[in-house]
């Protein structure tokens, strides 16, 4: 594109070597796009009539978030004997891919993360000790936008009580994804909470049906899903019902035995009329 070629093409200032101040002008694009997990280059070209002089020192400094005051993520110095010293390289994630002697201070972010979405400022200083120093920092800086397909970070089960469980699915992506749950019978009711610009969390409350519950995460770049097996409440309820039936049957059997013993003793002692003993069978009769 013409716009890209224009800001890449160097323009020399023509200042005298013996000037007190050297005119350095930094040029960067307004926006750069990258993909999650891939390298991204932050272009930075600058004008200086004296960058190729071996007697000058060139400092390249990159910062983020805020012009002039933001945290420094990369700092290198190309000395007068053309040796490069790296003073700052945050998390060892950056590589100076441009050659400052060729008026190029471009920086590579070796692997992009969603947290890298931010403003980036390129600063160049050209100096000769005790003679002159010129510096310039891009303002506005580069807006970096890192996009990525959705990824499920966590899928868990949590038991609240004997009959209530919660299934939780946490995911991230840019654009921020959406989450849907499905159970063996179809869609599952869920509640969703936005954690930040890229992360989202969804709960499937009180699932009932036994089987695989699937969390599906989708954004404009793709879809992914994972499943978790859930033991439904109907099995638990059937077991509890069986316990109730056993307990009730046991109590009834005890009552029946007690009544039988009472009748047997009463009949043996002649305390019951014969008509009553005929109505209630004696379980101990031979």
C-alpha atoms as an extended CHARMM CRD file, in Angstrom:
* protein
*
       286  EXT
         1         1  UNK       CA              0.0000000000        0.0000000000        0.0000000000  PROA      1               0.0000000000
         2         2  UNK       CA              1.0800000000        3.5730000000       -0.6720000000  PROA      2               0.0000000000
         3         3  UNK       CA              0.5390000000        4.5870000000        2.9670000000  PROA      3               0.0000000000
         4         4  UNK       CA              2.7780000000        1.7880000000        4.2280000000  PROA      4               0.0000000000
         5         5  UNK       CA              5.5300000000        2.5940000000        1.7070000000  PROA      5               0.0000000000
         6         6  UNK       CA              5.4170000000        6.2590000000        2.6790000000  PROA      6               0.0000000000
         7         7  UNK       CA              6.0810000000        5.7310000000        6.3730000000  PROA      7               0.0000000000
         8         8  UNK       CA              8.7420000000        3.0980000000        5.6340000000  PROA      8               0.0000000000
         9         9  UNK       CA             10.7450000000        5.3190000000        3.2680000000  PROA      9               0.0000000000
        10        10  UNK       CA             13.5710000000        7.2150000000        5.0940000000  PROA      10              0.0000000000
        11        11  UNK       CA             13.8270000000       10.9900000000        4.9090000000  PROA      11              0.0000000000
        12        12  UNK       CA             17.1480000000       12.5330000000        5.8180000000  PROA      12              0.0000000000
        13        13  UNK       CA             17.3210000000       15.8420000000        7.6710000000  PROA      13              0.0000000000
        14        14  UNK       CA             20.6880000000       16.9910000000        6.3760000000  PROA      14              0.0000000000
        15        15  UNK       CA             21.8240000000       18.4870000000        9.6990000000  PROA      15              0.0000000000
        16        16  UNK       CA             25.5100000000       19.1870000000       10.2110000000  PROA      16              0.0000000000
        17        17  UNK       CA             27.4900000000       16.6310000000       12.1750000000  PROA      17              0.0000000000
        18        18  UNK       CA             28.6950000000       19.3730000000       14.4760000000  PROA      18              0.0000000000
        19        19  UNK       CA             25.2310000000       20.6540000000       15.3610000000  PROA      19              0.0000000000
        20        20  UNK       CA             24.3930000000       20.7940000000       19.0300000000  PROA      20              0.0000000000
        21        21  UNK       CA             21.2130000000       18.8160000000       18.3670000000  PROA      21              0.0000000000
        22        22  UNK       CA             20.6040000000       16.0950000000       15.7720000000  PROA      22              0.0000000000
        23        23  UNK       CA             17.0820000000       15.9000000000       14.3670000000  PROA      23              0.0000000000
        24        24  UNK       CA             15.7390000000       12.3890000000       14.9780000000  PROA      24              0.0000000000
        25        25  UNK       CA             12.2060000000       11.5930000000       13.8590000000  PROA      25              0.0000000000
        26        26  UNK       CA             10.5130000000        8.2780000000       14.7050000000  PROA      26              0.0000000000
        27        27  UNK       CA              7.7530000000        6.8920000000       12.4860000000  PROA      27              0.0000000000
        28        28  UNK       CA              5.4400000000        4.0000000000       13.3540000000  PROA      28              0.0000000000
        29        29  UNK       CA              2.1220000000        2.6920000000       11.9750000000  PROA      29              0.0000000000
        30        30  UNK       CA             -0.9980000000        3.4110000000       13.9900000000  PROA      30              0.0000000000
        31        31  UNK       CA             -2.1560000000       -0.2230000000       14.2620000000  PROA      31              0.0000000000
        32        32  UNK       CA             -0.6630000000       -3.7050000000       14.0630000000  PROA      32              0.0000000000
        33        33  UNK       CA             -2.5590000000       -6.9990000000       14.1300000000  PROA      33              0.0000000000
        34        34  UNK       CA             -1.2820000000      -10.3100000000       15.4440000000  PROA      34              0.0000000000
        35        35  UNK       CA             -2.4750000000      -13.8340000000       16.1620000000  PROA      35              0.0000000000
        36        36  UNK       CA             -2.3940000000      -15.5650000000       19.5000000000  PROA      36              0.0000000000
        37        37  UNK       CA              0.7790000000      -17.6400000000       19.9540000000  PROA      37              0.0000000000
        38        38  UNK       CA              2.4830000000      -16.2810000000       16.8140000000  PROA      38              0.0000000000
        39        39  UNK       CA              5.3070000000      -13.7240000000       16.4770000000  PROA      39              0.0000000000
        40        40  UNK       CA              4.3440000000      -10.1120000000       15.8040000000  PROA      40              0.0000000000
        41        41  UNK       CA              6.5900000000       -7.3400000000       14.4720000000  PROA      41              0.0000000000
        42        42  UNK       CA              6.1640000000       -3.7970000000       15.7720000000  PROA      42              0.0000000000
        43        43  UNK       CA              7.6320000000       -1.6260000000       12.9790000000  PROA      43              0.0000000000
        44        44  UNK       CA              9.6350000000        1.4700000000       13.8750000000  PROA      44              0.0000000000
        45        45  UNK       CA             11.6260000000        3.5250000000       11.3700000000  PROA      45              0.0000000000
        46        46  UNK       CA             13.4740000000        6.7140000000       12.1870000000  PROA      46              0.0000000000
        47        47  UNK       CA             15.2730000000        9.5050000000       10.3340000000  PROA      47              0.0000000000
        48        48  UNK       CA             18.8140000000       10.4450000000       11.2790000000  PROA      48              0.0000000000
        49        49  UNK       CA             21.5590000000       11.6940000000        9.0170000000  PROA      49              0.0000000000
        50        50  UNK       CA             24.1770000000       10.2490000000       11.3520000000  PROA      50              0.0000000000
        51        51  UNK       CA             22.9150000000        6.7690000000       12.2240000000  PROA      51              0.0000000000
        52        52  UNK       CA             25.5900000000        5.2120000000       10.0030000000  PROA      52              0.0000000000
        53        53  UNK       CA             28.4370000000        7.0940000000       11.6990000000  PROA      53              0.0000000000
        54        54  UNK       CA             30.5070000000        4.7290000000       13.8270000000  PROA      54              0.0000000000
        55        55  UNK       CA             31.2130000000        7.5260000000       16.2860000000  PROA      55              0.0000000000
        56        56  UNK       CA             27.6070000000        7.8140000000       17.4600000000  PROA      56              0.0000000000
        57        57  UNK       CA             25.6820000000        5.6570000000       19.9120000000  PROA      57              0.0000000000
        58        58  UNK       CA             22.1000000000        4.6270000000       19.1490000000  PROA      58              0.0000000000
        59        59  UNK       CA             19.6880000000        3.7310000000       21.9280000000  PROA      59              0.0000000000
        60        60  UNK       CA             16.4210000000        1.9180000000       21.1610000000  PROA      60              0.0000000000
        61        61  UNK       CA             13.7790000000        1.8440000000       23.8710000000  PROA      61              0.0000000000
        62        62  UNK       CA             10.2810000000        0.4110000000       23.7100000000  PROA      62              0.0000000000
        63        63  UNK       CA              7.6320000000        1.0330000000       26.3280000000  PROA      63              0.0000000000
        64        64  UNK       CA              3.9700000000        0.1580000000       26.6720000000  PROA      64              0.0000000000
        65        65  UNK       CA              0.7110000000        1.5630000000       28.0820000000  PROA      65              0.0000000000
        66        66  UNK       CA              1.6820000000        5.2260000000       28.3890000000  PROA      66              0.0000000000
        67        67  UNK       CA              3.8050000000        7.6600000000       26.3900000000  PROA      67              0.0000000000
        68        68  UNK       CA              7.1080000000        8.5720000000       28.0560000000  PROA      68              0.0000000000
        69        69  UNK       CA              6.0770000000        7.0900000000       31.4280000000  PROA      69              0.0000000000
        70        70  UNK       CA              4.9360000000        3.5340000000       30.6840000000  PROA      70              0.0000000000
        71        71  UNK       CA              6.9140000000        0.4440000000       31.7040000000  PROA      71              0.0000000000
        72        72  UNK       CA              9.9500000000       -0.3310000000       29.5410000000  PROA      72              0.0000000000
        73        73  UNK       CA              9.7540000000       -3.7220000000       27.8250000000  PROA      73              0.0000000000
        74        74  UNK       CA             12.9330000000       -3.4810000000       25.7180000000  PROA      74              0.0000000000
        75        75  UNK       CA             16.0810000000       -1.3690000000       25.9020000000  PROA      75              0.0000000000
        76        76  UNK       CA             19.2020000000       -1.7760000000       23.7730000000  PROA      76              0.0000000000
        77        77  UNK       CA             22.2700000000        0.3310000000       23.0800000000  PROA      77              0.0000000000
        78        78  UNK       CA             24.2950000000        0.1010000000       19.8790000000  PROA      78              0.0000000000
        79        79  UNK       CA             27.6580000000        1.5220000000       20.8650000000  PROA      79              0.0000000000
        80        80  UNK       CA             30.1100000000        3.5310000000       18.8040000000  PROA      80              0.0000000000
        81        81  UNK       CA             32.0530000000        0.3550000000       17.9690000000  PROA      81              0.0000000000
        82        82  UNK       CA             28.8010000000       -1.2060000000       16.6470000000  PROA      82              0.0000000000
        83        83  UNK       CA             28.3040000000       -3.6190000000       19.5340000000  PROA      83              0.0000000000
        84        84  UNK       CA             24.7500000000       -4.0680000000       20.8230000000  PROA      84              0.0000000000
        85        85  UNK       CA             24.0240000000       -4.3270000000       24.5320000000  PROA      85              0.0000000000
        86        86  UNK       CA             20.5560000000       -5.4890000000       25.6270000000  PROA      86              0.0000000000
        87        87  UNK       CA             19.7150000000       -3.8030000000       28.9290000000  PROA      87              0.0000000000
        88        88  UNK       CA             16.0300000000       -4.7500000000       29.2500000000  PROA      88              0.0000000000
        89        89  UNK       CA             14.1020000000       -7.6100000000       27.6480000000  PROA      89              0.0000000000
        90        90  UNK       CA             10.8980000000       -8.2300000000       29.6100000000  PROA      90              0.0000000000
        91        91  UNK       CA             10.2740000000      -11.9670000000       30.0840000000  PROA      91              0.0000000000
        92        92  UNK       CA             12.8090000000      -12.5920000000       27.2810000000  PROA      92              0.0000000000
        93        93  UNK       CA             10.0010000000      -12.2420000000       24.7480000000  PROA      93              0.0000000000
        94        94  UNK       CA             11.4080000000       -9.5800000000       22.4240000000  PROA      94              0.0000000000
        95        95  UNK       CA             13.9230000000       -9.4860000000       19.5810000000  PROA      95              0.0000000000
        96        96  UNK       CA             15.3000000000       -6.3840000000       17.8860000000  PROA      96              0.0000000000
        97        97  UNK       CA             14.8160000000       -7.3190000000       14.2270000000  PROA      97              0.0000000000
        98        98  UNK       CA             15.6560000000       -3.8820000000       12.8440000000  PROA      98              0.0000000000
        99        99  UNK       CA             19.2020000000       -2.5650000000       12.3990000000  PROA      99              0.0000000000
       100       100  UNK       CA             19.5370000000        0.8340000000       14.0990000000  PROA      100             0.0000000000
       101       101  UNK       CA             22.4830000000        1.6770000000       11.8100000000  PROA      101             0.0000000000
       102       102  UNK       CA             20.0140000000        1.4140000000        8.9460000000  PROA      102             0.0000000000
       103       103  UNK       CA             17.4850000000        3.6330000000       10.7660000000  PROA      103             0.0000000000
       104       104  UNK       CA             15.3250000000        0.6810000000       11.7240000000  PROA      104             0.0000000000
       105       105  UNK       CA             14.3210000000        0.0260000000       15.3530000000  PROA      105             0.0000000000
       106       106  UNK       CA             11.6040000000       -2.5550000000       14.6690000000  PROA      106             0.0000000000
       107       107  UNK       CA             10.8840000000       -4.9870000000       17.4940000000  PROA      107             0.0000000000
       108       108  UNK       CA              9.5270000000       -8.5240000000       17.3250000000  PROA      108             0.0000000000
       109       109  UNK       CA              7.2450000000       -9.9110000000       20.0020000000  PROA      109             0.0000000000
       110       110  UNK       CA              8.2600000000      -13.5640000000       19.8100000000  PROA      110             0.0000000000
       111       111  UNK       CA              4.8940000000      -15.0100000000       20.8600000000  PROA      111             0.0000000000
       112       112  UNK       CA              1.7410000000      -12.9750000000       21.2860000000  PROA      112             0.0000000000
       113       113  UNK       CA             -0.6440000000      -13.2820000000       24.2070000000  PROA      113             0.0000000000
       114       114  UNK       CA             -4.0690000000      -11.7430000000       24.6640000000  PROA      114             0.0000000000
       115       115  UNK       CA             -2.6630000000       -9.5860000000       27.4650000000  PROA      115             0.0000000000
       116       116  UNK       CA             -0.3620000000       -7.9550000000       24.8860000000  PROA      116             0.0000000000
       117       117  UNK       CA             -3.2560000000       -5.9290000000       23.4820000000  PROA      117             0.0000000000
       118       118  UNK       CA             -2.0240000000       -2.4480000000       24.3220000000  PROA      118             0.0000000000
       119       119  UNK       CA             -0.2560000000        0.7150000000       23.1230000000  PROA      119             0.0000000000
       120       120  UNK       CA              3.4640000000        0.5080000000       22.2620000000  PROA      120             0.0000000000
       121       121  UNK       CA              5.8640000000        3.4600000000       21.9990000000  PROA      121             0.0000000000
       122       122  UNK       CA              9.2010000000        3.4330000000       20.1650000000  PROA      122             0.0000000000
       123       123  UNK       CA             11.9590000000        5.7750000000       21.3610000000  PROA      123             0.0000000000
       124       124  UNK       CA             15.2810000000        6.3550000000       19.5830000000  PROA      124             0.0000000000
       125       125  UNK       CA             18.2490000000        8.3480000000       20.8710000000  PROA      125             0.0000000000
       126       126  UNK       CA             21.2460000000        9.2220000000       18.7010000000  PROA      126             0.0000000000
       127       127  UNK       CA             24.1780000000       10.6670000000       20.6070000000  PROA      127             0.0000000000
       128       128  UNK       CA             27.8830000000       11.3090000000       20.6690000000  PROA      128             0.0000000000
       129       129  UNK       CA             29.3720000000       11.6220000000       24.0980000000  PROA      129             0.0000000000
       130       130  UNK       CA             29.7720000000       15.2270000000       25.2940000000  PROA      130             0.0000000000
       131       131  UNK       CA             28.8990000000       16.6100000000       21.8530000000  PROA      131             0.0000000000
       132       132  UNK       CA             25.2350000000       16.0720000000       21.0210000000  PROA      132             0.0000000000
       133       133  UNK       CA             22.1410000000       14.0090000000       21.7910000000  PROA      133             0.0000000000
       134       134  UNK       CA             18.8720000000       13.8380000000       19.9130000000  PROA      134             0.0000000000
       135       135  UNK       CA             15.8830000000       11.7510000000       20.9040000000  PROA      135             0.0000000000
       136       136  UNK       CA             12.3180000000       11.1830000000       19.8100000000  PROA      136             0.0000000000
       137       137  UNK       CA              9.5050000000        8.9180000000       20.9900000000  PROA      137             0.0000000000
       138       138  UNK       CA              6.5000000000        8.0350000000       18.8880000000  PROA      138             0.0000000000
       139       139  UNK       CA              3.2710000000        9.6360000000       20.0420000000  PROA      139             0.0000000000
       140       140  UNK       CA              0.7100000000        8.3170000000       19.4330000000  PROA      140             0.0000000000
       141       141  UNK       CA              2.1290000000        4.8330000000       19.6070000000  PROA      141             0.0000000000
       142       142  UNK       CA              1.1910000000        1.5590000000       17.9590000000  PROA      142             0.0000000000
       143       143  UNK       CA             -2.0880000000       -0.0800000000       18.9200000000  PROA      143             0.0000000000
       144       144  UNK       CA             -1.5100000000       -3.8300000000       18.9520000000  PROA      144             0.0000000000
       145       145  UNK       CA             -4.5290000000       -6.0900000000       18.5800000000  PROA      145             0.0000000000
       146       146  UNK       CA             -3.9470000000       -9.7820000000       19.2070000000  PROA      146             0.0000000000
       147       147  UNK       CA             -6.8030000000      -12.0390000000       18.1470000000  PROA      147             0.0000000000
       148       148  UNK       CA             -7.1890000000      -15.7370000000       18.7660000000  PROA      148             0.0000000000
       149       149  UNK       CA             -9.5180000000      -18.6910000000       18.5480000000  PROA      149             0.0000000000
       150       150  UNK       CA            -11.3840000000      -19.6330000000       21.7220000000  PROA      150             0.0000000000
       151       151  UNK       CA             -9.7270000000      -21.9400000000       24.2220000000  PROA      151             0.0000000000
       152       152  UNK       CA            -11.2850000000      -23.7600000000       27.1770000000  PROA      152             0.0000000000
       153       153  UNK       CA             -9.1190000000      -23.0870000000       30.2100000000  PROA      153             0.0000000000
       154       154  UNK       CA            -10.9890000000      -25.1240000000       32.8060000000  PROA      154             0.0000000000
       155       155  UNK       CA            -13.9010000000      -27.5880000000       33.0210000000  PROA      155             0.0000000000
       156       156  UNK       CA            -14.8860000000      -28.7770000000       36.5060000000  PROA      156             0.0000000000
       157       157  UNK       CA            -17.6320000000      -30.3150000000       38.6690000000  PROA      157             0.0000000000
       158       158  UNK       CA            -18.5090000000      -29.0540000000       42.1300000000  PROA      158             0.0000000000
       159       159  UNK       CA            -20.9210000000      -30.7970000000       44.5010000000  PROA      159             0.0000000000
       160       160  UNK       CA            -22.9770000000      -28.3670000000       46.5900000000  PROA      160             0.0000000000
       161       161  UNK       CA            -24.9320000000      -31.0660000000       48.4630000000  PROA      161             0.0000000000
       162       162  UNK       CA            -26.2760000000      -34.5930000000       47.9340000000  PROA      162             0.0000000000
       163       163  UNK       CA            -28.6460000000      -33.5510000000       45.1570000000  PROA      163             0.0000000000
       164       164  UNK       CA            -27.0960000000      -30.3690000000       43.7350000000  PROA      164             0.0000000000
       165       165  UNK       CA            -23.9720000000      -30.0280000000       41.5900000000  PROA      165             0.0000000000
       166       166  UNK       CA            -22.5230000000      -27.2370000000       39.4520000000  PROA      166             0.0000000000
       167       167  UNK       CA            -20.5640000000      -27.7190000000       36.2250000000  PROA      167             0.0000000000
       168       168  UNK       CA            -18.1880000000      -24.8280000000       35.4430000000  PROA      168             0.0000000000
       169       169  UNK       CA            -16.5720000000      -23.9630000000       32.1010000000  PROA      169             0.0000000000
       170       170  UNK       CA            -13.9900000000      -21.1560000000       31.7810000000  PROA      170             0.0000000000
       171       171  UNK       CA            -12.7530000000      -19.9930000000       28.3650000000  PROA      171             0.0000000000
       172       172  UNK       CA            -10.8950000000      -17.1690000000       26.6360000000  PROA      172             0.0000000000
       173       173  UNK       CA            -10.4780000000      -15.7330000000       23.1580000000  PROA      173             0.0000000000
       174       174  UNK       CA            -10.4450000000      -12.5060000000       21.1860000000  PROA      174             0.0000000000
       175       175  UNK       CA            -13.0770000000      -11.5980000000       20.1860000000  PROA      175             0.0000000000
       176       176  UNK       CA            -14.4480000000      -12.7260000000       23.5390000000  PROA      176             0.0000000000
       177       177  UNK       CA            -16.2900000000      -16.0310000000       22.9790000000  PROA      177             0.0000000000
       178       178  UNK       CA            -19.7340000000      -17.2260000000       23.9630000000  PROA      178             0.0000000000
       179       179  UNK       CA            -20.4690000000      -20.4620000000       25.8630000000  PROA      179             0.0000000000
       180       180  UNK       CA            -23.3330000000      -22.9140000000       25.4330000000  PROA      180             0.0000000000
       181       181  UNK       CA            -24.0190000000      -26.1280000000       27.3660000000  PROA      181             0.0000000000
       182       182  UNK       CA            -25.6780000000      -29.2700000000       26.0590000000  PROA      182             0.0000000000
       183       183  UNK       CA            -26.7380000000      -32.3660000000       27.9790000000  PROA      183             0.0000000000
       184       184  UNK       CA            -27.7930000000      -35.8050000000       26.6400000000  PROA      184             0.0000000000
       185       185  UNK       CA            -31.3080000000      -34.4520000000       26.0450000000  PROA      185             0.0000000000
       186       186  UNK       CA            -30.3920000000      -31.1500000000       24.4030000000  PROA      186             0.0000000000
       187       187  UNK       CA            -29.6730000000      -27.6350000000       25.6400000000  PROA      187             0.0000000000
       188       188  UNK       CA            -28.7820000000      -27.1320000000       29.2890000000  PROA      188             0.0000000000
       189       189  UNK       CA            -29.7700000000      -24.0300000000       31.2560000000  PROA      189             0.0000000000
       190       190  UNK       CA            -26.7070000000      -22.0730000000       32.3650000000  PROA      190             0.0000000000
       191       191  UNK       CA            -25.5550000000      -18.7670000000       33.8470000000  PROA      191             0.0000000000
       192       192  UNK       CA            -22.6780000000      -16.8100000000       32.2720000000  PROA      192             0.0000000000
       193       193  UNK       CA            -20.3170000000      -14.2580000000       33.8080000000  PROA      193             0.0000000000
       194       194  UNK       CA            -17.7970000000      -12.0540000000       31.9550000000  PROA      194             0.0000000000
       195       195  UNK       CA            -14.4180000000      -12.1220000000       33.7110000000  PROA      195             0.0000000000
       196       196  UNK       CA            -12.5250000000       -9.5630000000       31.5820000000  PROA      196             0.0000000000
       197       197  UNK       CA            -12.0540000000       -8.4540000000       27.9610000000  PROA      197             0.0000000000
       198       198  UNK       CA            -11.1200000000      -11.9760000000       26.8310000000  PROA      198             0.0000000000
       199       199  UNK       CA            -12.3280000000      -14.4690000000       29.4720000000  PROA      199             0.0000000000
       200       200  UNK       CA            -15.7830000000      -15.7830000000       30.2130000000  PROA      200             0.0000000000
       201       201  UNK       CA            -17.1890000000      -18.3250000000       32.6670000000  PROA      201             0.0000000000
       202       202  UNK       CA            -20.4160000000      -20.3270000000       32.5670000000  PROA      202             0.0000000000
       203       203  UNK       CA            -22.1510000000      -22.5400000000       35.1300000000  PROA      203             0.0000000000
       204       204  UNK       CA            -24.6060000000      -25.3400000000       34.4220000000  PROA      204             0.0000000000
       205       205  UNK       CA            -26.6610000000      -25.3680000000       37.6280000000  PROA      205             0.0000000000
       206       206  UNK       CA            -28.2960000000      -28.4860000000       39.0430000000  PROA      206             0.0000000000
       207       207  UNK       CA            -27.9300000000      -30.8940000000       36.0990000000  PROA      207             0.0000000000
       208       208  UNK       CA            -30.2980000000      -33.8640000000       36.2720000000  PROA      208             0.0000000000
       209       209  UNK       CA            -29.6910000000      -36.2800000000       33.4080000000  PROA      209             0.0000000000
       210       210  UNK       CA            -26.8780000000      -38.8280000000       33.5270000000  PROA      210             0.0000000000
       211       211  UNK       CA            -24.3740000000      -38.5590000000       30.6730000000  PROA      211             0.0000000000
       212       212  UNK       CA            -21.8780000000      -36.2380000000       28.9890000000  PROA      212             0.0000000000
       213       213  UNK       CA            -22.3360000000      -32.5010000000       29.4360000000  PROA      213             0.0000000000
       214       214  UNK       CA            -20.5900000000      -30.5240000000       26.6930000000  PROA      214             0.0000000000
       215       215  UNK       CA            -19.2550000000      -26.9780000000       26.9590000000  PROA      215             0.0000000000
       216       216  UNK       CA            -19.0140000000      -25.3650000000       23.4980000000  PROA      216             0.0000000000
       217       217  UNK       CA            -17.0630000000      -22.1220000000       23.0900000000  PROA      217             0.0000000000
       218       218  UNK       CA            -17.3830000000      -20.0030000000       19.9450000000  PROA      218             0.0000000000
       219       219  UNK       CA            -16.1340000000      -16.7320000000       18.4990000000  PROA      219             0.0000000000
       220       220  UNK       CA            -15.6940000000      -15.3700000000       14.9630000000  PROA      220             0.0000000000
       221       221  UNK       CA            -12.4240000000      -17.2770000000       14.5310000000  PROA      221             0.0000000000
       222       222  UNK       CA            -13.4960000000      -20.7610000000       15.5400000000  PROA      222             0.0000000000
       223       223  UNK       CA            -15.2150000000      -23.1880000000       17.8860000000  PROA      223             0.0000000000
       224       224  UNK       CA            -13.9880000000      -25.6830000000       20.4460000000  PROA      224             0.0000000000
       225       225  UNK       CA            -15.7130000000      -27.9640000000       22.9550000000  PROA      225             0.0000000000
       226       226  UNK       CA            -15.0260000000      -30.3260000000       25.8440000000  PROA      226             0.0000000000
       227       227  UNK       CA            -17.2470000000      -32.7370000000       27.7490000000  PROA      227             0.0000000000
       228       228  UNK       CA            -17.5260000000      -33.9050000000       31.3350000000  PROA      228             0.0000000000
       229       229  UNK       CA            -19.4480000000      -36.9810000000       32.5340000000  PROA      229             0.0000000000
       230       230  UNK       CA            -22.1160000000      -36.3710000000       35.1470000000  PROA      230             0.0000000000
       231       231  UNK       CA            -23.9010000000      -38.9900000000       37.2520000000  PROA      231             0.0000000000
       232       232  UNK       CA            -27.4970000000      -37.7700000000       37.2200000000  PROA      232             0.0000000000
       233       233  UNK       CA            -29.7650000000      -37.2630000000       40.2080000000  PROA      233             0.0000000000
       234       234  UNK       CA            -32.2430000000      -39.9080000000       39.0570000000  PROA      234             0.0000000000
       235       235  UNK       CA            -29.7820000000      -42.6620000000       40.0170000000  PROA      235             0.0000000000
       236       236  UNK       CA            -29.2210000000      -41.0760000000       43.4050000000  PROA      236             0.0000000000
       237       237  UNK       CA            -32.9630000000      -40.6730000000       43.9350000000  PROA      237             0.0000000000
       238       238  UNK       CA            -33.5980000000      -44.3180000000       42.9760000000  PROA      238             0.0000000000
       239       239  UNK       CA            -31.0180000000      -45.4550000000       45.5040000000  PROA      239             0.0000000000
       240       240  UNK       CA            -32.5370000000      -43.2420000000       48.1890000000  PROA      240             0.0000000000
       241       241  UNK       CA            -36.0160000000      -44.5690000000       47.3550000000  PROA      241             0.0000000000
       242       242  UNK       CA            -34.7270000000      -48.1260000000       47.6860000000  PROA      242             0.0000000000
       243       243  UNK       CA            -33.3300000000      -47.2920000000       51.1160000000  PROA      243             0.0000000000
       244       244  UNK       CA            -36.6930000000      -45.8530000000       52.1610000000  PROA      244             0.0000000000
       245       245  UNK       CA            -38.5180000000      -48.9740000000       50.9580000000  PROA      245             0.0000000000
       246       246  UNK       CA            -36.1020000000      -51.2320000000       52.8490000000  PROA      246             0.0000000000
       247       247  UNK       CA            -36.4830000000      -49.1880000000       56.0280000000  PROA      247             0.0000000000
       248       248  UNK       CA            -40.2930000000      -49.1260000000       55.8160000000  PROA      248             0.0000000000
       249       249  UNK       CA            -40.4140000000      -52.8610000000       55.1090000000  PROA      249             0.0000000000
       250       250  UNK       CA            -38.1640000000      -53.5480000000       58.0810000000  PROA      250             0.0000000000
       251       251  UNK       CA            -40.3580000000      -51.4650000000       60.3830000000  PROA      251             0.0000000000
       252       252  UNK       CA            -43.5160000000      -53.2000000000       59.1400000000  PROA      252             0.0000000000
       253       253  UNK       CA            -41.9210000000      -56.6060000000       59.6590000000  PROA      253             0.0000000000
       254       254  UNK       CA            -40.9370000000      -55.6820000000       63.2100000000  PROA      254             0.0000000000
       255       255  UNK       CA            -44.4740000000      -54.4560000000       63.9160000000  PROA      255             0.0000000000
       256       256  UNK       CA            -45.9690000000      -57.6410000000       62.4550000000  PROA      256             0.0000000000
       257       257  UNK       CA            -43.6650000000      -59.8070000000       64.5560000000  PROA      257             0.0000000000
       258       258  UNK       CA            -44.5120000000      -57.8040000000       67.6690000000  PROA      258             0.0000000000
       259       259  UNK       CA            -48.2380000000      -58.1950000000       67.0280000000  PROA      259             0.0000000000
       260       260  UNK       CA            -47.7900000000      -61.9150000000       66.4040000000  PROA      260             0.0000000000
       261       261  UNK       CA            -45.8770000000      -62.3640000000       69.6630000000  PROA      261             0.0000000000
       262       262  UNK       CA            -48.5380000000      -60.4270000000       71.5440000000  PROA      262             0.0000000000
       263       263  UNK       CA            -51.3370000000      -62.5460000000       70.0870000000  PROA      263             0.0000000000
       264       264  UNK       CA            -49.4720000000      -65.7680000000       70.7760000000  PROA      264             0.0000000000
       265       265  UNK       CA            -48.8760000000      -64.8700000000       74.4130000000  PROA      265             0.0000000000
       266       266  UNK       CA            -52.4190000000      -63.6110000000       74.8850000000  PROA      266             0.0000000000
       267       267  UNK       CA            -53.9140000000      -66.7490000000       73.3800000000  PROA      267             0.0000000000
       268       268  UNK       CA            -51.6740000000      -68.9640000000       75.4510000000  PROA      268             0.0000000000
       269       269  UNK       CA            -52.7900000000      -67.1920000000       78.5920000000  PROA      269             0.0000000000
       270       270  UNK       CA            -56.4500000000      -67.2520000000       77.5610000000  PROA      270             0.0000000000
       271       271  UNK       CA            -56.6580000000      -63.4670000000       77.4110000000  PROA      271             0.0000000000
       272       272  UNK       CA            -58.1140000000      -63.2570000000       73.8890000000  PROA      272             0.0000000000
       273       273  UNK       CA            -61.4700000000      -64.4790000000       72.6820000000  PROA      273             0.0000000000
       274       274  UNK       CA            -61.3050000000      -67.2330000000       70.1390000000  PROA      274             0.0000000000
       275       275  UNK       CA            -62.9810000000      -65.0650000000       67.5060000000  PROA      275             0.0000000000
       276       276  UNK       CA            -60.1340000000      -62.4860000000       67.6410000000  PROA      276             0.0000000000
       277       277  UNK       CA            -57.4870000000      -65.1670000000       67.3930000000  PROA      277             0.0000000000
       278       278  UNK       CA            -59.2030000000      -66.4660000000       64.3090000000  PROA      278             0.0000000000
       279       279  UNK       CA            -59.0820000000      -63.0470000000       62.6820000000  PROA      279             0.0000000000
       280       280  UNK       CA            -55.3380000000      -62.5400000000       63.2890000000  PROA      280             0.0000000000
       281       281  UNK       CA            -53.1460000000      -65.4620000000       62.2430000000  PROA      281             0.0000000000
       282       282  UNK       CA            -50.5070000000      -66.6300000000       64.6580000000  PROA      282             0.0000000000
       283       283  UNK       CA            -47.1320000000      -66.7120000000       62.9090000000  PROA      283             0.0000000000
       284       284  UNK       CA            -45.7770000000      -69.0970000000       65.5540000000  PROA      284             0.0000000000
       285       285  UNK       CA            -48.5540000000      -71.6890000000       65.1630000000  PROA      285             0.0000000000
       286       286  UNK       CA            -47.2440000000      -75.0710000000       64.0730000000  PROA      286             0.0000000000
